[in-house]
mmCIF file of N, CA and C in Angstrom:
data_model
loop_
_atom_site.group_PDB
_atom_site.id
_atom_site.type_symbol
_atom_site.label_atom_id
_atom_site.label_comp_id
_atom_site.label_asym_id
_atom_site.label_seq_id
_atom_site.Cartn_x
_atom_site.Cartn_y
_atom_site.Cartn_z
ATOM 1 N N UNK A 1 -16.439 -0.177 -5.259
ATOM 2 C CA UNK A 1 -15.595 0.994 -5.147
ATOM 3 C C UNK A 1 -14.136 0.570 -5.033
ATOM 4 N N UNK A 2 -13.066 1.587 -5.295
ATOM 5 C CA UNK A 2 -11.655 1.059 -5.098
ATOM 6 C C UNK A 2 -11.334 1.294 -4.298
ATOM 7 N N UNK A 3 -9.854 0.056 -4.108
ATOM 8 C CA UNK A 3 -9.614 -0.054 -2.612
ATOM 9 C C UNK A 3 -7.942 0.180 -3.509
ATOM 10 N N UNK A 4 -6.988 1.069 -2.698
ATOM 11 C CA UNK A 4 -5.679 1.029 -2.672
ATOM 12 C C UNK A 4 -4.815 0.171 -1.513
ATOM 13 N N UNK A 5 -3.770 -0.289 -2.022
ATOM 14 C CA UNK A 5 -3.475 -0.706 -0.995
ATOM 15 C C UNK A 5 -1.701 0.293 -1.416
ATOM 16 N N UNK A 6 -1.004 0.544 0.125
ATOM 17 C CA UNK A 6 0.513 0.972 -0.122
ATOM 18 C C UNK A 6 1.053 -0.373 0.245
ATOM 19 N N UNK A 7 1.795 -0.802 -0.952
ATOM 20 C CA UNK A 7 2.494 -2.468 -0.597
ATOM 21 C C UNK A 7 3.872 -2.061 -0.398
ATOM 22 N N UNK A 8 4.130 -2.810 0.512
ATOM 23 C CA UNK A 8 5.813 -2.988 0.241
ATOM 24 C C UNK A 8 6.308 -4.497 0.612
ATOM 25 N N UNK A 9 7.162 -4.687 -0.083
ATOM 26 C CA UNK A 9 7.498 -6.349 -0.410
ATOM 27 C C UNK A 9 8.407 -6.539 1.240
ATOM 28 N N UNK A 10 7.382 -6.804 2.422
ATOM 29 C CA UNK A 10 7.704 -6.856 3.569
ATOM 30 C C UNK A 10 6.664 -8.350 4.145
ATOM 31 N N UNK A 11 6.878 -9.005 4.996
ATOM 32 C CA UNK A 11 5.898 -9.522 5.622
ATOM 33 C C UNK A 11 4.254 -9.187 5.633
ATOM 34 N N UNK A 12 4.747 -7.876 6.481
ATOM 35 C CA UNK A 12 3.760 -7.048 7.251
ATOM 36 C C UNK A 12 2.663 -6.406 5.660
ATOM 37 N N UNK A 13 3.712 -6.094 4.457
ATOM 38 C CA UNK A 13 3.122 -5.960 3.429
ATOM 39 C C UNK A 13 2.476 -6.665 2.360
ATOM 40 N N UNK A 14 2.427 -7.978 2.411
ATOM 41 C CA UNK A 14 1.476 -8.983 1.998
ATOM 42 C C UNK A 14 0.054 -9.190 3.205
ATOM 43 N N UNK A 15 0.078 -8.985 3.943
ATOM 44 C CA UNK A 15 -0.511 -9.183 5.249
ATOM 45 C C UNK A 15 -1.440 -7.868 4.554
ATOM 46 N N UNK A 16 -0.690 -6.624 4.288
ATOM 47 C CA UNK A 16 -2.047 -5.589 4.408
ATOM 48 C C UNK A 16 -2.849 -5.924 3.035
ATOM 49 N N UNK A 17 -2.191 -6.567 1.625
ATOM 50 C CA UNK A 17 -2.235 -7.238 0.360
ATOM 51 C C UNK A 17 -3.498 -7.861 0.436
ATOM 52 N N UNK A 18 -3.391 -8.857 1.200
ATOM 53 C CA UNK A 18 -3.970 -9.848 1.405
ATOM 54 C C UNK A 18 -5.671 -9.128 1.994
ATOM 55 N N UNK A 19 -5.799 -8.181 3.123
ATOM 56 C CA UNK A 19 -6.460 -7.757 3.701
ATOM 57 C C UNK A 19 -7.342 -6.610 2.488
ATOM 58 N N UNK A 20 -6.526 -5.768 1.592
ATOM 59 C CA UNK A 20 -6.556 -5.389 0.626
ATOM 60 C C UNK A 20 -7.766 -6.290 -0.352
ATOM 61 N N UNK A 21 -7.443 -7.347 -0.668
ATOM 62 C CA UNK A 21 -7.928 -7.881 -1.640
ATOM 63 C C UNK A 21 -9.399 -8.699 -0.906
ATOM 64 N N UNK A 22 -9.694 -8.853 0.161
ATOM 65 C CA UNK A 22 -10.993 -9.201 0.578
ATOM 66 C C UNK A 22 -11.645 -7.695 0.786
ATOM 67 N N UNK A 23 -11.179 -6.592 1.104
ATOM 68 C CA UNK A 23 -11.694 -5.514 0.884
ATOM 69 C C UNK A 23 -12.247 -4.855 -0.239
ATOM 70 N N UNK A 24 -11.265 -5.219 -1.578
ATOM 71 C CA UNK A 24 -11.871 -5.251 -2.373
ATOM 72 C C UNK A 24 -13.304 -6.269 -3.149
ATOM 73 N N UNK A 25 -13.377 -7.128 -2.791
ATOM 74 C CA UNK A 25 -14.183 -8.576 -3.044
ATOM 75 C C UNK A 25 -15.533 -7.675 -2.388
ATOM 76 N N UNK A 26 -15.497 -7.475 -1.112
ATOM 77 C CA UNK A 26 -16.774 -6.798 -0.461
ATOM 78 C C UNK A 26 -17.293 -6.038 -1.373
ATOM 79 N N UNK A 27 -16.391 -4.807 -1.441
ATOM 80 C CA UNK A 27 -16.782 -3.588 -2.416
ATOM 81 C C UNK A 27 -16.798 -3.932 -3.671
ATOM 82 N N UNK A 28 -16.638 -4.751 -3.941
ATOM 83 C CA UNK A 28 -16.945 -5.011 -5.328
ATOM 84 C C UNK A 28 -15.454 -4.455 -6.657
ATOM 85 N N UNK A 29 -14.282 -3.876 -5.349
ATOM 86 C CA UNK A 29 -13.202 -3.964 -6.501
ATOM 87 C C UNK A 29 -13.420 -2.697 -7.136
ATOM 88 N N UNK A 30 -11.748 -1.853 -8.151
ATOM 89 C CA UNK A 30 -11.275 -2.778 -8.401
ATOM 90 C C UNK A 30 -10.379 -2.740 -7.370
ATOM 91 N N UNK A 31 -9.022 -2.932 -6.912
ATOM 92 C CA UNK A 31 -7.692 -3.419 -6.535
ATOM 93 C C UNK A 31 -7.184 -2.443 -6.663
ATOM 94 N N UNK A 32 -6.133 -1.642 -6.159
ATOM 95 C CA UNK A 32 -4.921 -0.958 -6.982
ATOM 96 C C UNK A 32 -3.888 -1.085 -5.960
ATOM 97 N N UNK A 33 -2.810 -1.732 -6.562
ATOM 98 C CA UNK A 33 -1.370 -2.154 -5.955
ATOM 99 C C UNK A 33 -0.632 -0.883 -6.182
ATOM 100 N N UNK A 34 -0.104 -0.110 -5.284
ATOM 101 C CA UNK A 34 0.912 0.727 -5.254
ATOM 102 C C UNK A 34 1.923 0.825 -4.170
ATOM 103 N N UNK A 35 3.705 0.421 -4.927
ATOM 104 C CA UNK A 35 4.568 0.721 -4.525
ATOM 105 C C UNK A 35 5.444 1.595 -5.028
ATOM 106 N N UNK A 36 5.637 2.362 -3.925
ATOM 107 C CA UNK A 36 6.020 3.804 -4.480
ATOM 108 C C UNK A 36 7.762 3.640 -3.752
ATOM 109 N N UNK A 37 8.742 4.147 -5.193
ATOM 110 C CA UNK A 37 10.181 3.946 -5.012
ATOM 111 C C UNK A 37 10.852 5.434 -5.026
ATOM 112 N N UNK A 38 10.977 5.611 -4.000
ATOM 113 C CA UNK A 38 11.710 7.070 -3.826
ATOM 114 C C UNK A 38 13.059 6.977 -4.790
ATOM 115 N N UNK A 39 13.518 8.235 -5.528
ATOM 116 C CA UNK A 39 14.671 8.443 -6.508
ATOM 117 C C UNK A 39 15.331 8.762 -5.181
ATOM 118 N N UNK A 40 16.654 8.044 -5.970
ATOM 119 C CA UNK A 40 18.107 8.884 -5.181
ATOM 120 C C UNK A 40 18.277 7.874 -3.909
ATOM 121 N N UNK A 41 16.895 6.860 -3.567
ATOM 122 C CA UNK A 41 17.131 5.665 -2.426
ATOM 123 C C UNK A 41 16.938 4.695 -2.753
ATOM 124 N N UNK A 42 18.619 3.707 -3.881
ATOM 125 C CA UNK A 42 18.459 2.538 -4.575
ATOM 126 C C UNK A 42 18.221 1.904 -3.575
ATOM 127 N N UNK A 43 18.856 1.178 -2.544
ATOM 128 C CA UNK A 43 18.714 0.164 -1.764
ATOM 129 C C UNK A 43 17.798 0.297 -0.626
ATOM 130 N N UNK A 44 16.198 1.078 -0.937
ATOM 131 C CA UNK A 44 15.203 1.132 0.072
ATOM 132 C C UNK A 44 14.968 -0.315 0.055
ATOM 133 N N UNK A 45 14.487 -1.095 0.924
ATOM 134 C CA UNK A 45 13.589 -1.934 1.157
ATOM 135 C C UNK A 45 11.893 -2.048 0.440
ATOM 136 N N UNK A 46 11.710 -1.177 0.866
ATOM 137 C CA UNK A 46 10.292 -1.250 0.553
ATOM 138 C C UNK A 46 9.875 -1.134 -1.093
ATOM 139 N N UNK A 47 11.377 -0.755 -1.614
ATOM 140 C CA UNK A 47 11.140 -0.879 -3.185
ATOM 141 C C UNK A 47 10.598 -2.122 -3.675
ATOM 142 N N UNK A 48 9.457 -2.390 -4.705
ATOM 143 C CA UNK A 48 9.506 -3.689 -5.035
ATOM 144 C C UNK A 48 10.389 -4.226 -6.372
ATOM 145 N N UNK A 49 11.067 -5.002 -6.754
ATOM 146 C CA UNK A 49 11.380 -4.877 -8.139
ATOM 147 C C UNK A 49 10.751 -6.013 -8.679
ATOM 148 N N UNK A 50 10.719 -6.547 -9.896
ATOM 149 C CA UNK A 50 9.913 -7.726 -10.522
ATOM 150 C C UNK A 50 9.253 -8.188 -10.122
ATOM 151 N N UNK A 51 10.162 -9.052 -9.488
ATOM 152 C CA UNK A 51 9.750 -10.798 -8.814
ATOM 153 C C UNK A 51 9.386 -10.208 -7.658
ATOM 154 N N UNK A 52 8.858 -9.484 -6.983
ATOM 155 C CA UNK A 52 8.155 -9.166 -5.320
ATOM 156 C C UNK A 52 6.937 -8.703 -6.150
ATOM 157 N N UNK A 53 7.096 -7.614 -7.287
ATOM 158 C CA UNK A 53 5.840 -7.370 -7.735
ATOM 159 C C UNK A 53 4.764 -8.764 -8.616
ATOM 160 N N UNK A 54 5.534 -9.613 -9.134
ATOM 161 C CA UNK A 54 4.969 -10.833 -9.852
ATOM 162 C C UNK A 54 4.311 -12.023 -8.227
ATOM 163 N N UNK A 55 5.005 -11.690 -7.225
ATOM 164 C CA UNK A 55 4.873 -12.773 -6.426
ATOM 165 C C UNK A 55 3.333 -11.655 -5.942
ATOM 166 N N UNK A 56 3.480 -11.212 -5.519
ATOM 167 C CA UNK A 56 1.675 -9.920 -5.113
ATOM 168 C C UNK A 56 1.148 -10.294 -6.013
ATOM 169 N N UNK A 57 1.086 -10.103 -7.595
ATOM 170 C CA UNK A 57 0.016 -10.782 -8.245
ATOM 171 C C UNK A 57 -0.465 -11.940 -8.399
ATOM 172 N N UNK A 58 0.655 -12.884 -8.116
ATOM 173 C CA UNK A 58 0.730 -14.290 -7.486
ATOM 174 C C UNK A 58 -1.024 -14.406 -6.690
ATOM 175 N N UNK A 59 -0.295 -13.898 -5.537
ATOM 176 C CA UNK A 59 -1.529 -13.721 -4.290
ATOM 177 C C UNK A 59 -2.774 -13.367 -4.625
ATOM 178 N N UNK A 60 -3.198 -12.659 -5.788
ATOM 179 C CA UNK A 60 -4.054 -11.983 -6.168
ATOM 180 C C UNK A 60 -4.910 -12.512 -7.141
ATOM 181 N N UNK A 61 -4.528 -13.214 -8.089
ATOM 182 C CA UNK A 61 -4.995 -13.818 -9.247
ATOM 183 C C UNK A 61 -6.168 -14.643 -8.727
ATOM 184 N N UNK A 62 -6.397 -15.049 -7.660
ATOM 185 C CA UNK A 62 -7.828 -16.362 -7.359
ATOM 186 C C UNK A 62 -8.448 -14.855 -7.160
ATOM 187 N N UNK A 63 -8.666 -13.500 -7.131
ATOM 188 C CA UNK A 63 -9.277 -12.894 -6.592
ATOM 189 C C UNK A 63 -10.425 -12.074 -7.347
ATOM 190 N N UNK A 64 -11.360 -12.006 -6.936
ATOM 191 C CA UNK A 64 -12.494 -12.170 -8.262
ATOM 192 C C UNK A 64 -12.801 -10.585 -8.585
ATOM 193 N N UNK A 65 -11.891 -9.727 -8.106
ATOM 194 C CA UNK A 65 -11.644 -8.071 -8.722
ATOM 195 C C UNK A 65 -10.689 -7.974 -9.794
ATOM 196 N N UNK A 66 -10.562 -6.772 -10.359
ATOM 197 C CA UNK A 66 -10.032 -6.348 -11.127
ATOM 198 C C UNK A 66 -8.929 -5.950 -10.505
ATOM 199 N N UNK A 67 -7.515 -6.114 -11.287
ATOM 200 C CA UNK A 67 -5.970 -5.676 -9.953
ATOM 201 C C UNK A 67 -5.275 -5.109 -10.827
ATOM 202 N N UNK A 68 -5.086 -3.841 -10.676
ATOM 203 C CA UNK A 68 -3.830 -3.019 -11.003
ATOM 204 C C UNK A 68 -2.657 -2.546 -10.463
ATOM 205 N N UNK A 69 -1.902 -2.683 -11.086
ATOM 206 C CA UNK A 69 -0.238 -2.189 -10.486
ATOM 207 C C UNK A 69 0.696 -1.105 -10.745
ATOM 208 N N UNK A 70 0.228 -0.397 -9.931
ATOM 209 C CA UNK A 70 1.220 0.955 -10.208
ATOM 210 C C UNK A 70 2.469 1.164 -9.412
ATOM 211 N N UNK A 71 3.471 1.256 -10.192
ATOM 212 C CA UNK A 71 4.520 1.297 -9.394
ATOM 213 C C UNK A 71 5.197 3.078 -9.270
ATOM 214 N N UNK A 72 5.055 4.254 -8.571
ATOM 215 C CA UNK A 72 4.748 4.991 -8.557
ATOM 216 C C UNK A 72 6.549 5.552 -8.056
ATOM 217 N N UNK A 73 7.485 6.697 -8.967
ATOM 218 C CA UNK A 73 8.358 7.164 -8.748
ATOM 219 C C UNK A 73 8.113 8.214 -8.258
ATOM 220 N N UNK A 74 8.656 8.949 -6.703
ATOM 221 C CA UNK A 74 8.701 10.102 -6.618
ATOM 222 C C UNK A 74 10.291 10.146 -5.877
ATOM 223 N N UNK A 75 10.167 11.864 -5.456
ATOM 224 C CA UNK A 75 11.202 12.728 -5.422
ATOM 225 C C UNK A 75 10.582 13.273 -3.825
ATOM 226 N N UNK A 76 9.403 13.014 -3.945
ATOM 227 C CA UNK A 76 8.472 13.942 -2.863
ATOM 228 C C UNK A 76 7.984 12.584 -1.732
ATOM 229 N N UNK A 77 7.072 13.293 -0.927
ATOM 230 C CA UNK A 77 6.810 12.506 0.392
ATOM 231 C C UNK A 77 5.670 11.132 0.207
ATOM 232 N N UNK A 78 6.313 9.961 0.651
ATOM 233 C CA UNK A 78 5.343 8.779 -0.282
ATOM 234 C C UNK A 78 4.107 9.084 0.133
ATOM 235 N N UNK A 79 3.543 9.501 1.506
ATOM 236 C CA UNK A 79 2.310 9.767 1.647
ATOM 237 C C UNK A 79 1.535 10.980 0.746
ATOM 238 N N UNK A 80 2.317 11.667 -0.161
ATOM 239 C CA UNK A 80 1.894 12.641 -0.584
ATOM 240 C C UNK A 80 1.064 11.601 -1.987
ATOM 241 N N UNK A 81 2.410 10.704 -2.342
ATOM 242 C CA UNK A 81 2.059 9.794 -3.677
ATOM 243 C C UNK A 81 0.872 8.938 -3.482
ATOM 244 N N UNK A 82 0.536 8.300 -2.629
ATOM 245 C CA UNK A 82 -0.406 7.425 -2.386
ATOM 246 C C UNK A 82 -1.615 8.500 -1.917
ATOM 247 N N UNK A 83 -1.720 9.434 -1.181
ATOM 248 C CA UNK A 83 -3.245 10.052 -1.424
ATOM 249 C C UNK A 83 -3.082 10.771 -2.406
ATOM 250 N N UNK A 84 -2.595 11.078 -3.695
ATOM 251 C CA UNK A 84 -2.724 11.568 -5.105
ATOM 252 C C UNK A 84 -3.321 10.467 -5.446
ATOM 253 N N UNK A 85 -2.880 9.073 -5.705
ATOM 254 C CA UNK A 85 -3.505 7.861 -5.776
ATOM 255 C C UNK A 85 -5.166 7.623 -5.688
ATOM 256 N N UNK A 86 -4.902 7.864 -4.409
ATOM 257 C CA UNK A 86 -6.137 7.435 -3.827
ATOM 258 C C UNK A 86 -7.404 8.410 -4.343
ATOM 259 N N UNK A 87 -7.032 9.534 -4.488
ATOM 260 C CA UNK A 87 -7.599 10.823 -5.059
ATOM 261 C C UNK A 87 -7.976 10.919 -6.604
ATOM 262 N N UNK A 88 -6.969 10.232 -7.541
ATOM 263 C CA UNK A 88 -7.462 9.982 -8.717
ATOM 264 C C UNK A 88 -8.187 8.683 -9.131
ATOM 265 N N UNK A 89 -8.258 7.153 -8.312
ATOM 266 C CA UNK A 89 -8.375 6.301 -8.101
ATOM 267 C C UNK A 89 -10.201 7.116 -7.709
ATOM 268 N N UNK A 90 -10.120 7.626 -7.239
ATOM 269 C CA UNK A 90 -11.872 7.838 -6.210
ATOM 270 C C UNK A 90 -12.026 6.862 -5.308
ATOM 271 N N UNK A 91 -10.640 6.269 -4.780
ATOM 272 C CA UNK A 91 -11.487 5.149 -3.814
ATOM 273 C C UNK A 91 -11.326 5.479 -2.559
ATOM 274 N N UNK A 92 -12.353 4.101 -2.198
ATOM 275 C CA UNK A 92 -13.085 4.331 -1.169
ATOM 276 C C UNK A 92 -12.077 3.831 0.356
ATOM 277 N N UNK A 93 -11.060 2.896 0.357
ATOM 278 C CA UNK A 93 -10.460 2.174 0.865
ATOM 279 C C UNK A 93 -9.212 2.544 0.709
ATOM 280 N N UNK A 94 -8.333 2.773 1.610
ATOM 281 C CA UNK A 94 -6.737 2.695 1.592
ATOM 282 C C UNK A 94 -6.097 1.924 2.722
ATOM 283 N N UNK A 95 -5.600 1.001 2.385
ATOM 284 C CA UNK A 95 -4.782 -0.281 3.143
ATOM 285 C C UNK A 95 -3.461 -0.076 3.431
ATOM 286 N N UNK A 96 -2.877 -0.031 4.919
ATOM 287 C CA UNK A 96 -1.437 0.414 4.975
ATOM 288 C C UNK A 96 -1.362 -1.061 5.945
ATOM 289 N N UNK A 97 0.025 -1.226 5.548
ATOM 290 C CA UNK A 97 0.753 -2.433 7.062
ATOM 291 C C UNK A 97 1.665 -1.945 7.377
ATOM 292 N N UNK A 98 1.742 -1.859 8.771
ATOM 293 C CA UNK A 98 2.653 -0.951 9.574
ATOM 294 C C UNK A 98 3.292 -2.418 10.271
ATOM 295 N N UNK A 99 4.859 -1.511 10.758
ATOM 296 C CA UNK A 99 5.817 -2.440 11.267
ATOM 297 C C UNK A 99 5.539 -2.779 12.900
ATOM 298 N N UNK A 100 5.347 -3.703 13.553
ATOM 299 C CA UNK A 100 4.884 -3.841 15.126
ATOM 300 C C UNK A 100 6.496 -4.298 15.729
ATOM 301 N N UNK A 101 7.343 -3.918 16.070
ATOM 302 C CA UNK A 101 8.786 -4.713 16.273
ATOM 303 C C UNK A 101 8.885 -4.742 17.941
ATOM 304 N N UNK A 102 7.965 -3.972 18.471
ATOM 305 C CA UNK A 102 8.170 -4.490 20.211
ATOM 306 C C UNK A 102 6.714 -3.423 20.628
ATOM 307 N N UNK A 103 6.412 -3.819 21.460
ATOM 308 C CA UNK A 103 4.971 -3.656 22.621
ATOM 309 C C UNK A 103 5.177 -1.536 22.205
ATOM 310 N N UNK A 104 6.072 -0.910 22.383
ATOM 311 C CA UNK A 104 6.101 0.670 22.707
ATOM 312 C C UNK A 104 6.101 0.947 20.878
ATOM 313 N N UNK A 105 6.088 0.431 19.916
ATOM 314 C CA UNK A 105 5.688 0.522 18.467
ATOM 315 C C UNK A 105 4.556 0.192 18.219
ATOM 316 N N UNK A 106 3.632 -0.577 18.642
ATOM 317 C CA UNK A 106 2.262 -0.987 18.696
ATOM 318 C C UNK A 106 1.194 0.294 19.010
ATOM 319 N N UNK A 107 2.103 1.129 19.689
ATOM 320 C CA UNK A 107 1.373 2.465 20.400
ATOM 321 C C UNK A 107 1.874 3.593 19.618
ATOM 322 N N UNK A 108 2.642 3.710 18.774
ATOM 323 C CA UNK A 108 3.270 4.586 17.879
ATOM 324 C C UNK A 108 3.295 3.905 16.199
ATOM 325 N N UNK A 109 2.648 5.415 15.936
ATOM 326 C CA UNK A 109 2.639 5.303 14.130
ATOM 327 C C UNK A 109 3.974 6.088 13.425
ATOM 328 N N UNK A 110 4.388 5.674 12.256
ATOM 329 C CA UNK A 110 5.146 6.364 11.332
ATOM 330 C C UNK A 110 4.892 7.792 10.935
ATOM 331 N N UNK A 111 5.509 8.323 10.645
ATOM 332 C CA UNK A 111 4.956 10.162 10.121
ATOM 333 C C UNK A 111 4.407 10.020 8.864
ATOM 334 N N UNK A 112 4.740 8.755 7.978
ATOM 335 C CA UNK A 112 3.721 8.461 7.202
ATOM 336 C C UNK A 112 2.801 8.103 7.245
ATOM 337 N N UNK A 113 2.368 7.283 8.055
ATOM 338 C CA UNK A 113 1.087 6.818 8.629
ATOM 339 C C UNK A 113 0.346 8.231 9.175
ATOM 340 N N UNK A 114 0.645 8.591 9.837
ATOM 341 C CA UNK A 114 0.036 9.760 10.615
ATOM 342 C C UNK A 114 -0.702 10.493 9.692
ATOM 343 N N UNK A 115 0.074 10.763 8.348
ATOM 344 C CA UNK A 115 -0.440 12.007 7.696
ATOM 345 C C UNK A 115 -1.298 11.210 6.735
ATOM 346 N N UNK A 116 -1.477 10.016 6.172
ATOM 347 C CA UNK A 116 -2.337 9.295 5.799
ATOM 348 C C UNK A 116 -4.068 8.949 6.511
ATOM 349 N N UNK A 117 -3.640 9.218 7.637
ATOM 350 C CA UNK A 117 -4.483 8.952 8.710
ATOM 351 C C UNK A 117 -5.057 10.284 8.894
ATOM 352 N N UNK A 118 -4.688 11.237 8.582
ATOM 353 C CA UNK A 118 -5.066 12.978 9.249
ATOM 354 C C UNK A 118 -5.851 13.331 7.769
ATOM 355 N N UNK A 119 -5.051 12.399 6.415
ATOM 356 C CA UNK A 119 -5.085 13.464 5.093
ATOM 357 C C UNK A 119 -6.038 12.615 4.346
ATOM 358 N N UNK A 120 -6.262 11.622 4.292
ATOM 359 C CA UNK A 120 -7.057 10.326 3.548
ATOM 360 C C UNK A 120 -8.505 11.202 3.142
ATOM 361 N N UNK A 121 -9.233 11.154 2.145
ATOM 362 C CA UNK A 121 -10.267 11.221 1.797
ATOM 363 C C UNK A 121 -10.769 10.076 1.876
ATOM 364 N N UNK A 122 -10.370 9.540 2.330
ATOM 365 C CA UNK A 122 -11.024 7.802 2.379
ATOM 366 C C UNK A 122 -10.738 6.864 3.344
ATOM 367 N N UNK A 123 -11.790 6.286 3.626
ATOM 368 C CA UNK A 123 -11.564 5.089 4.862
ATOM 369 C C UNK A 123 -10.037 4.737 4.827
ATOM 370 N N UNK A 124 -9.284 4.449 5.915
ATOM 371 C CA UNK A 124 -7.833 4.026 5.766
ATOM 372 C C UNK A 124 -8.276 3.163 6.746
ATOM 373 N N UNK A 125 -7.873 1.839 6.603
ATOM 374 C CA UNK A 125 -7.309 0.235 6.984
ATOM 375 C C UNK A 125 -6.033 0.603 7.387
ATOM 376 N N UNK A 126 -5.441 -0.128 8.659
ATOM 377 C CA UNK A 126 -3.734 -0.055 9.249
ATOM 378 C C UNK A 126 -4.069 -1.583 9.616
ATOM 379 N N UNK A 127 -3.180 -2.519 9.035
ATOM 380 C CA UNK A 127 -3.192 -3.770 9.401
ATOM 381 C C UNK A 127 -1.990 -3.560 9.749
#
């Protein structure tokens, strides 16, 4: 079954990648890489461009699933983009890595996370 993962070319986002891709191996795959680049916010972070997206497939290639890469433009709320994803995908798995930056964030999720977590038709992973 498929496993999504939401990447972003972060630490914390190879980490969920990585977690991603033995998830898929279990299930038997395939993969689907999605980083989603909000319009109108050139200098997000979490955008990937090329070489962050070539270095993830990097990571991926020993991996004995099938890996796709969607790099997904919206205007609208990324959690909205990634369970559309996940929804046309049919999978079974959705992989998020969340930021841990001190002990009182460990206990608190993102409003994206949240609604991923409330809205998912599918198992959701938070590495």
């Amino acid at each position: 079954m498929a496993v999504v993962v939401g990447f972003i070319p972060t630490e914390v986002g190879y980490k969920a990648l990585d977690a991603a891709r033995d998830a898929a191996e279990q299930r038997g795959g395939p993969l689907i890489l999605v980083n989603v680049v909000r319009e109108g916010v050139d200098e997000d972070p979490r955008h990937a461009d090329d070489l962050q997206l070539e270095t993830a497939l990097d990571r991926l290639r020993r991996s004995a699933v099938r890996v796709q890469v969607r790099q997904e433009r919206t205007e609208d709320d990324i959690a909205d983009v990634l369970l559309k994803v996940v929804e046309e995908e049919k999978a079974e798995l959705l992989v998020l890595g969340i930021r841990r930056q001190n002990d009182l964030a460990r206990h608190l999720l993102g409003l994206t996370v949240q609604k991923l977590l409330l809205s998912a038709r599918s198992e959701v992973l938070v590495v």
